[in-house]
């Protein structure tokens, strides 16, 4: 027999772990809802061409990390490595039915063939937010503060925001010319990886982790010095606004991001509480992506947060789930029918109910209710069932007399009254 295991770099998320995931997702979705950001869901599988054109063939993501295969119709397909290119495609494709300005979010699995380690997987999850069609500085600030506030709301500590500007297309062309000249002269002082990047993706050399190369780069021309007046003005104003809003940040002129579509603002949020994979959130402006992919000129900005890393850092208080409100103990052929009827009826209330499915002895069922710390139990044996009634009582309650009630199965009013007085105290129904 085969012993199947999951693929390297993928994980099973089990029910106990998912309590925290669900609580984190709930807080995030609430923040987005309150900020008028609407959900979009795009396919996990896309044409390979989309990512090659959208993200850039020279990037690590496209050249080394994609899960790409031919489907049975010989079409090259790729499991999405990120969400921005797919959103851009969806905007272009559904152009007539979508509005020119859209604030969108998505959450789901992404796939990159990377070396797995703590906080880095081959199948991982992102929350992405894209403000499509927005050009103003306000959108840059709103997107950065939204990312920041979500992380703060989840109690993530030691947050650091790093920002940079990549200028517009023309700024980068004139910079790249000078930078390439400099690279030719200094080629031999760079590490091998960086040397390989000179032809493919020279800007990426700027965010090398190699200490020696970093030192050499200190003398390289800076993109900042090639910004047009307009680009510079834009960047300086963004810094000013962040200061006014009391969002602490540091400038990192080497922050170029790993995807080719960025223009102007680029940013990352890291946490000192994470190990080597410290980047929780990455984002920036991509004013040319949609037009380059065949759409109309659509300036846009967005970010994505890695959910695995977020879950690692968010507080233990989010691991708690709601307790069981009612455990339905039942034994006997007639009792079980009544119990099933009750279980259905109780789904109408904001209560967590569990119907015992075992048919075990009453004492075993009581033990199970006890183990679950159920707030109350319903007990139905055949005696009760013959009379079409059941007993409901608060579990582990000293004052049993007062809290116990025998209720006829038809008597919804009496049941509701009991639930209201004992379990639904602070809820409207
Ligand atoms: P990214 O920087 O490639 O940006 O990814 C964003 C975040 O996803 C990272 O900061 C990290 O938290 C998480 N992440 C990336 N790769 C992995 C991995 N292998 N395992 C675990 N987590 C990972 C983007 O993907 C852009 N689409 C963001 C964006 C949206 N820019 C504009 N709009």
Coordinates of C-alpha atoms and ligand atoms in Angstrom, one line a residue:
X1 CA 0.0 0.0 0.0
X2 CA 1.2 3.5 -0.8
X3 CA 1.8 5.9 2.1
X4 CA 0.7 9.1 0.6
X5 CA 2.0 12.4 2.0
X6 CA 1.4 15.9 1.0
X7 CA 3.8 17.6 -1.5
X8 CA 6.8 19.4 0.0
X9 CA 6.0 23.0 0.7
X10 CA 2.3 22.4 1.1
X11 CA 0.4 21.9 4.5
X12 CA -2.8 20.6 5.8
X13 CA -4.6 23.1 7.9
X14 CA -6.5 21.2 10.6
X15 CA -9.7 22.2 12.4
X16 CA -7.9 23.4 15.6
X17 CA -5.5 25.6 13.6
X18 CA -8.3 26.9 11.4
X19 CA -10.0 28.6 14.4
X20 CA -7.2 31.2 14.3
X21 CA -7.3 31.5 10.5
X22 CA -11.0 32.1 10.6
X23 CA -10.7 34.7 13.4
X24 CA -7.9 36.5 11.6
X25 CA -9.9 36.4 8.3
X26 CA -13.0 37.7 10.0
X27 CA -11.1 40.8 11.4
X28 CA -9.5 41.4 8.0
X29 CA -12.7 41.2 6.1
X30 CA -14.5 43.5 8.5
X31 CA -11.7 46.1 8.1
X32 CA -12.1 45.8 4.3
X33 CA -15.9 46.0 4.4
X34 CA -15.7 49.1 6.6
X35 CA -13.3 50.7 4.1
X36 CA -15.7 50.0 1.1
X37 CA -13.3 47.5 -0.5
X38 CA -15.2 44.8 -2.4
X39 CA -14.3 41.1 -2.9
X40 CA -13.2 39.7 -6.3
X41 CA -12.5 36.0 -7.0
X42 CA -10.4 35.1 -10.0
X43 CA -9.4 31.5 -11.1
X44 CA -6.4 29.9 -9.5
X45 CA -5.4 28.6 -12.9
X46 CA -4.5 31.1 -15.6
X47 CA -2.8 31.1 -19.0
X48 CA 1.0 31.1 -18.5
X49 CA 1.3 34.0 -20.8
X50 CA -0.6 36.2 -18.4
X51 CA 2.1 36.0 -15.7
X52 CA 5.0 36.2 -18.2
X53 CA 3.7 39.4 -19.6
X54 CA 2.2 40.8 -16.3
X55 CA 5.0 40.0 -13.8
X56 CA 7.9 39.9 -16.2
X57 CA 10.0 37.1 -17.7
X58 CA 13.2 38.2 -16.0
X59 CA 11.7 38.0 -12.5
X60 CA 12.6 35.0 -10.2
X61 CA 8.8 34.3 -9.8
X62 CA 8.3 33.8 -13.6
X63 CA 11.7 32.3 -14.5
X64 CA 12.2 29.9 -11.6
X65 CA 9.1 29.5 -9.4
X66 CA 6.0 29.0 -11.4
X67 CA 4.0 25.7 -11.4
X68 CA 3.5 25.5 -15.2
X69 CA 2.1 22.6 -17.2
X70 CA 0.3 21.7 -20.4
X71 CA -3.3 20.8 -20.0
X72 CA -5.0 18.0 -22.0
X73 CA -5.7 20.5 -24.8
X74 CA -2.0 21.4 -25.0
X75 CA -2.5 24.8 -23.5
X76 CA 0.2 26.1 -21.2
X77 CA -1.4 26.8 -17.8
X78 CA 0.1 28.1 -14.5
X79 CA -1.1 28.0 -10.9
X80 CA -1.2 31.7 -10.0
X81 CA 2.0 32.8 -8.1
X82 CA 0.3 36.1 -7.1
X83 CA -3.0 37.9 -7.6
X84 CA -2.4 41.3 -9.2
X85 CA -1.9 40.0 -12.8
X86 CA -5.2 38.1 -12.6
X87 CA -7.1 41.1 -11.2
X88 CA -5.7 43.2 -14.1
X89 CA -6.8 40.6 -16.6
X90 CA -10.3 40.4 -15.0
X91 CA -10.6 44.2 -15.2
X92 CA -9.7 44.2 -18.9
X93 CA -11.8 41.2 -19.8
X94 CA -14.9 42.4 -17.9
X95 CA -14.3 46.0 -18.9
X96 CA -17.9 46.8 -19.8
X97 CA -19.4 45.4 -16.7
X98 CA -16.8 46.9 -14.3
X99 CA -16.6 50.4 -13.0
X100 CA -13.6 52.6 -13.8
X101 CA -12.7 53.0 -10.2
X102 CA -12.6 49.9 -8.0
X103 CA -11.4 48.9 -4.6
X104 CA -11.0 45.2 -4.6
X105 CA -9.7 42.4 -2.3
X106 CA -9.0 38.7 -2.7
X107 CA -7.8 36.0 -0.4
X108 CA -6.6 32.6 -1.4
X109 CA -3.8 30.2 -2.3
X110 CA -0.8 31.2 -4.4
X111 CA 1.9 28.9 -5.7
X112 CA 5.7 29.4 -6.0
X113 CA 8.3 26.8 -6.3
X114 CA 10.6 28.1 -3.6
X115 CA 12.8 26.4 -1.0
X116 CA 10.4 25.8 1.9
X117 CA 11.3 27.1 5.4
X118 CA 9.5 28.6 8.3
X119 CA 7.1 31.2 6.8
X120 CA 7.9 30.2 3.2
X121 CA 5.8 27.6 1.4
X122 CA 5.1 26.4 -2.1
X123 CA 1.4 26.8 -1.6
X124 CA 0.8 29.8 0.6
X125 CA -2.1 32.3 1.1
X126 CA -2.3 35.9 0.4
X127 CA -4.8 38.7 1.2
X128 CA -4.5 41.1 -1.7
X129 CA -6.0 44.6 -2.0
X130 CA -6.0 46.5 -5.3
X131 CA -7.2 50.0 -5.9
X132 CA -7.8 50.0 -9.6
X133 CA -8.1 53.2 -11.6
X134 CA -6.8 55.5 -8.8
X135 CA -4.0 57.9 -9.5
X136 CA -4.1 60.4 -6.7
X137 CA -1.7 60.5 -3.8
X138 CA -4.7 59.8 -1.5
X139 CA -4.9 56.3 -2.9
X140 CA -1.2 55.7 -2.1
X141 CA -1.7 56.9 1.5
X142 CA -5.1 55.1 1.9
X143 CA -3.6 51.8 0.6
X144 CA -0.5 52.0 2.9
X145 CA -2.6 53.0 6.0
X146 CA -5.1 50.2 5.2
X147 CA -2.3 47.6 5.2
X148 CA -0.8 49.1 8.3
X149 CA -4.1 49.2 10.2
X150 CA -5.0 45.6 9.4
X151 CA -1.6 44.5 10.8
X152 CA -2.0 46.7 13.9
X153 CA -5.6 45.6 14.4
X154 CA -4.3 42.0 14.6
X155 CA -1.9 43.0 17.3
X156 CA 1.3 42.4 15.2
X157 CA 4.2 43.9 17.0
X158 CA 7.5 45.5 15.9
X159 CA 6.1 46.7 12.5
X160 CA 8.4 48.5 10.2
X161 CA 7.3 50.2 7.0
X162 CA 9.9 50.7 4.3
X163 CA 9.1 52.9 1.3
X164 CA 10.8 53.9 -1.9
X165 CA 9.9 55.3 -5.3
X166 CA 10.6 53.6 -8.6
X167 CA 9.7 56.7 -10.6
X168 CA 7.8 56.4 -13.9
X169 CA 8.8 54.5 -17.0
X170 CA 11.1 57.3 -18.4
X171 CA 12.8 57.9 -15.1
X172 CA 13.7 54.2 -15.0
X173 CA 14.9 54.1 -18.5
X174 CA 17.4 56.9 -18.0
X175 CA 18.5 55.5 -14.7
X176 CA 18.9 52.0 -16.1
X177 CA 21.2 53.4 -18.8
X178 CA 23.6 54.9 -16.2
X179 CA 23.3 51.9 -13.8
X180 CA 24.2 49.5 -16.6
X181 CA 27.3 51.5 -17.4
X182 CA 28.3 51.4 -13.8
X183 CA 27.6 47.7 -13.6
X184 CA 29.8 47.0 -16.5
X185 CA 32.7 48.7 -14.8
X186 CA 32.0 47.0 -11.4
X187 CA 30.9 43.7 -12.6
X188 CA 33.7 41.7 -11.1
X189 CA 33.1 43.0 -7.7
X190 CA 29.5 41.6 -7.6
X191 CA 28.5 38.2 -6.5
X192 CA 27.7 35.6 -9.2
X193 CA 23.9 35.9 -8.8
X194 CA 24.0 39.6 -9.3
X195 CA 26.3 39.3 -12.3
X196 CA 23.7 37.0 -13.9
X197 CA 21.0 39.6 -13.3
X198 CA 22.8 42.3 -15.3
X199 CA 21.2 41.2 -18.6
X200 CA 18.0 39.9 -17.2
X201 CA 16.8 42.2 -14.5
X202 CA 19.5 44.7 -13.4
X203 CA 17.3 46.6 -11.0
X204 CA 16.8 43.5 -8.8
X205 CA 20.6 43.7 -8.1
X206 CA 19.7 46.6 -5.8
X207 CA 18.0 44.4 -3.3
X208 CA 20.6 41.7 -3.1
X209 CA 21.2 40.1 0.3
X210 CA 24.9 39.6 -0.4
X211 CA 26.8 41.7 2.1
X212 CA 29.9 42.3 -0.2
X213 CA 27.7 43.4 -3.2
X214 CA 25.7 45.6 -0.9
X215 CA 28.8 47.4 0.0
X216 CA 29.9 47.8 -3.6
X217 CA 26.4 49.1 -4.5
X218 CA 26.8 52.0 -2.0
X219 CA 28.7 53.8 -4.7
X220 CA 26.3 53.0 -7.5
X221 CA 24.1 55.7 -9.1
X222 CA 20.7 56.0 -7.3
X223 CA 17.4 55.9 -9.0
X224 CA 16.3 58.7 -6.7
X225 CA 18.7 61.1 -8.5
X226 CA 17.0 60.4 -11.9
X227 CA 13.5 61.2 -10.9
X228 CA 11.6 63.8 -12.9
X229 CA 10.4 66.8 -11.0
X230 CA 6.9 65.4 -11.0
X231 CA 7.9 62.0 -9.7
X232 CA 10.0 63.6 -7.0
X233 CA 7.3 65.9 -5.9
X234 CA 4.9 63.0 -5.7
X235 CA 7.3 61.0 -3.5
X236 CA 8.1 63.9 -1.2
X237 CA 4.4 64.6 -0.7
X238 CA 3.7 61.0 0.2
X239 CA 6.4 61.1 2.8
X240 CA 4.9 64.3 4.2
X241 CA 1.4 62.9 4.4
X242 CA 2.6 59.7 6.2
X243 CA 4.3 61.9 8.7
X244 CA 1.1 63.9 9.3
X245 CA -0.8 60.6 9.8
X246 CA 1.9 59.5 12.2
X247 CA 2.7 56.3 10.3
X248 CA 6.4 55.7 11.0
X249 CA 8.5 54.7 8.0
X250 CA 12.0 54.4 6.8
X251 CA 13.3 55.1 3.3
X252 CA 15.0 52.2 1.5
X253 CA 16.5 53.3 -1.8
X254 CA 17.3 49.6 -2.6
X255 CA 13.7 48.5 -2.2
X256 CA 12.8 47.5 -5.8
X257 CA 10.3 44.5 -5.2
X258 CA 10.5 41.3 -7.1
X259 CA 7.8 41.9 -9.8
X260 CA 8.3 44.1 -12.8
X261 CA 5.1 46.0 -12.9
X262 CA 5.8 48.6 -10.3
X263 CA 6.0 52.4 -10.8
X264 CA 6.4 55.2 -8.3
X265 CA 5.5 54.1 -4.8
X266 CA 6.9 50.7 -3.6
X267 CA 6.6 49.6 0.0
X268 CA 7.1 46.6 2.3
X269 CA 6.0 46.0 5.9
X270 CA 8.2 43.7 8.0
X271 CA 8.0 42.6 11.6
X272 CA 11.0 42.3 13.9
X273 CA 9.1 39.4 15.5
X274 CA 9.5 37.2 12.4
X275 CA 12.7 35.4 11.6
X276 CA 14.4 35.5 8.3
X277 CA 11.2 35.7 6.2
X278 CA 10.3 39.0 7.8
X279 CA 8.2 40.5 5.0
X280 CA 4.6 40.4 5.9
X281 CA 3.3 42.7 3.3
X282 CA 4.5 44.0 -0.1
X283 CA 3.0 46.4 -2.5
X284 CA 3.1 49.4 -4.7
X285 CA 1.8 51.3 -7.6
X286 CA 1.5 49.7 -11.1
X287 CA 0.3 52.5 -13.4
X288 CA 1.2 50.7 -16.7
X289 CA 0.3 47.1 -16.0
X290 CA -3.3 47.2 -17.3
X291 CA -2.4 49.3 -20.4
X292 CA 0.6 47.0 -21.2
X293 CA -1.7 44.0 -21.0
X294 CA -4.0 45.6 -23.6
X295 CA -6.4 47.6 -21.4
X296 CA -6.9 51.3 -21.2
X297 CA -4.6 53.5 -19.2
X298 CA -5.5 52.5 -15.6
X299 CA -3.2 53.8 -12.8
X300 CA -3.5 51.4 -9.8
X301 CA -1.9 50.5 -6.5
X302 CA -2.2 47.6 -4.2
X303 CA -0.5 45.2 -1.7
X304 CA -0.6 41.6 -0.6
X305 CA -0.1 40.2 2.9
X306 CA 1.2 36.7 3.4
X307 CA -1.3 35.0 5.6
X308 CA 0.9 32.2 7.0
X309 CA 3.3 34.8 8.3
X310 CA 0.4 36.8 9.7
X311 CA -1.0 33.8 11.5
X312 CA 2.4 33.1 13.1
X313 CA 2.4 36.5 14.6
X314 CA -1.2 37.2 15.6
X315 CA -2.1 36.8 19.2
X316 CA -3.1 33.6 21.0
X317 CA -6.4 35.1 22.0
X318 CA -7.5 34.5 18.3
X319 CA -7.1 30.7 18.9
X320 CA -10.3 30.6 21.0
X321 CA -13.5 29.3 19.4
X322 CA -17.0 29.7 20.7
X323 CA -18.1 27.1 23.3
X324 CA -20.9 24.6 22.6
X325 CA -24.2 26.1 23.8
X326 CA -26.4 23.0 23.7
X327 CA -25.5 19.3 23.6
X328 CA -28.4 17.1 22.6
X329 CA -28.2 13.8 24.5
X330 CA -30.5 11.1 23.0
X331 CA -31.1 7.4 23.3
X332 CA -33.8 5.2 21.8
X333 CA -35.5 4.9 18.4
X334 CA -38.2 7.4 19.2
X335 CA -35.8 9.7 21.1
X336 CA -33.4 10.0 18.1
X337 CA -36.2 11.2 15.7
X338 CA -37.2 13.9 18.2
X339 CA -33.6 14.8 18.7
X340 CA -33.0 15.2 15.0
X341 CA -36.1 17.4 14.7
X342 CA -34.8 19.6 17.6
X343 CA -31.4 19.8 16.1
X344 CA -32.9 21.2 12.9
X345 CA -35.1 23.7 14.8
X346 CA -32.1 25.0 16.9
X347 CA -30.3 25.9 13.7
X348 CA -32.6 28.9 13.6
X349 CA -30.9 30.5 16.5
X350 CA -27.4 32.0 16.9
X351 CA -26.3 29.0 19.1
X352 CA -23.7 26.3 18.7
X353 CA -25.6 23.0 19.0
X354 CA -24.2 19.5 18.8
X355 CA -26.4 16.5 18.3
X356 CA -24.9 13.3 19.8
X357 CA -24.7 10.8 16.9
X358 CA -23.2 7.9 18.8
X359 CA -26.2 6.1 20.3
X360 CA -24.0 5.4 23.3
X361 CA -25.2 5.2 26.9
X362 CA -26.6 8.3 28.6
X363 CA -23.6 8.5 30.9
X364 CA -21.1 8.4 28.0
X365 CA -23.1 11.2 26.2
X366 CA -23.1 13.3 29.4
X367 CA -19.3 12.8 29.6
X368 CA -18.9 14.1 26.1
X369 CA -21.1 17.1 26.9
X370 CA -18.9 17.7 29.9
X371 CA -15.7 17.4 27.9
X372 CA -17.0 20.0 25.5
X373 CA -17.9 22.3 28.4
X374 CA -21.4 22.7 26.8
X375 CA -23.4 25.4 28.5
X376 CA -26.6 23.4 28.5
X377 CA -27.9 20.0 27.5
X378 CA -31.1 18.6 26.1
X379 CA -31.9 15.1 27.3
X380 CA -34.3 12.9 25.4
X381 CA -35.0 9.3 26.2
X382 CA -37.9 7.2 24.9
X383 CA -39.9 8.1 27.9
X384 CA -39.8 11.8 27.0
X385 CA -40.2 10.9 23.3
X386 CA -43.4 9.1 23.9
X387 CA -44.8 12.2 25.5
X388 CA -43.4 14.3 22.7
X389 CA -41.3 16.4 25.1
X390 CA -37.7 16.9 26.1
X391 CA -35.8 18.2 29.1
X392 CA -33.4 21.2 28.7
X393 CA -31.2 22.4 31.5
X394 CA -28.0 24.4 32.1
X395 CA -25.2 22.0 32.4
X396 CA -22.9 22.0 35.5
X397 CA -25.2 24.5 37.0
X398 CA -25.8 24.3 40.8
X399 CA -29.2 25.8 40.6
X400 CA -30.6 22.9 38.5
X401 CA -34.2 23.2 39.7
X402 CA -34.7 26.7 38.4
X403 CA -32.9 26.2 35.2
X404 CA -34.4 22.9 34.1
X405 CA -37.5 22.9 32.0
X406 CA -39.6 20.1 30.4
X407 CA -40.8 21.4 27.1
X408 CA -43.2 19.9 24.5
X409 CA -41.7 19.6 21.0
X410 CA -44.5 21.8 19.6
X411 CA -44.1 24.5 22.2
X412 CA -41.8 26.9 20.4
X413 CA -42.7 29.8 22.6
X414 CA -41.6 28.1 25.8
X415 CA -38.4 26.9 24.1
X416 CA -37.6 30.4 22.9
X417 CA -38.3 31.8 26.3
X418 CA -35.9 29.4 27.9
X419 CA -33.2 30.0 25.3
X420 CA -33.6 33.7 25.7
X421 CA -33.4 33.7 29.5
X422 CA -30.4 31.3 29.6
X423 CA -28.3 31.3 26.5
X424 CA -29.3 34.2 24.2
X425 CA -29.1 36.9 27.0
X426 CA -27.2 39.5 24.9
X427 CA -28.5 38.5 21.5
X428 CA -31.4 39.7 19.5
X429 CA -33.4 37.1 17.7
Ligands
LIG1 P1 5.0 39.7 -3.0 O1 5.9 40.7 -2.3 O2 5.6 38.8 -4.0 O3 3.9 40.7 -3.7 O4 4.2 38.9 -2.0 C1 3.5 39.5 -0.9 C2 3.6 38.7 0.4 O5 3.2 37.4 0.2 C3 5.0 38.6 0.9 O6 5.4 39.8 1.6 C4 4.9 37.4 1.8 O7 4.3 37.8 3.1 C5 3.9 36.5 1.1 N1 4.7 35.5 0.4 C6 5.3 35.5 -0.8 N2 5.8 34.4 -1.1 C7 5.6 33.5 -0.1 C8 5.9 32.1 0.2 N3 6.6 31.4 -0.7 N4 5.4 31.6 1.3 C9 4.7 32.3 2.2 N5 4.4 33.7 2.0 C10 4.8 34.2 0.9 C11 2.9 40.3 -4.5 O8 2.6 39.1 -4.6 C12 2.1 41.4 -5.2 N6 1.1 40.8 -6.0 C13 1.6 42.4 -4.2 C14 0.9 43.5 -4.8 C15 -0.5 43.6 -4.9 N7 1.4 44.6 -5.3 C16 0.4 45.3 -5.8 N8 -0.7 44.8 -5.5

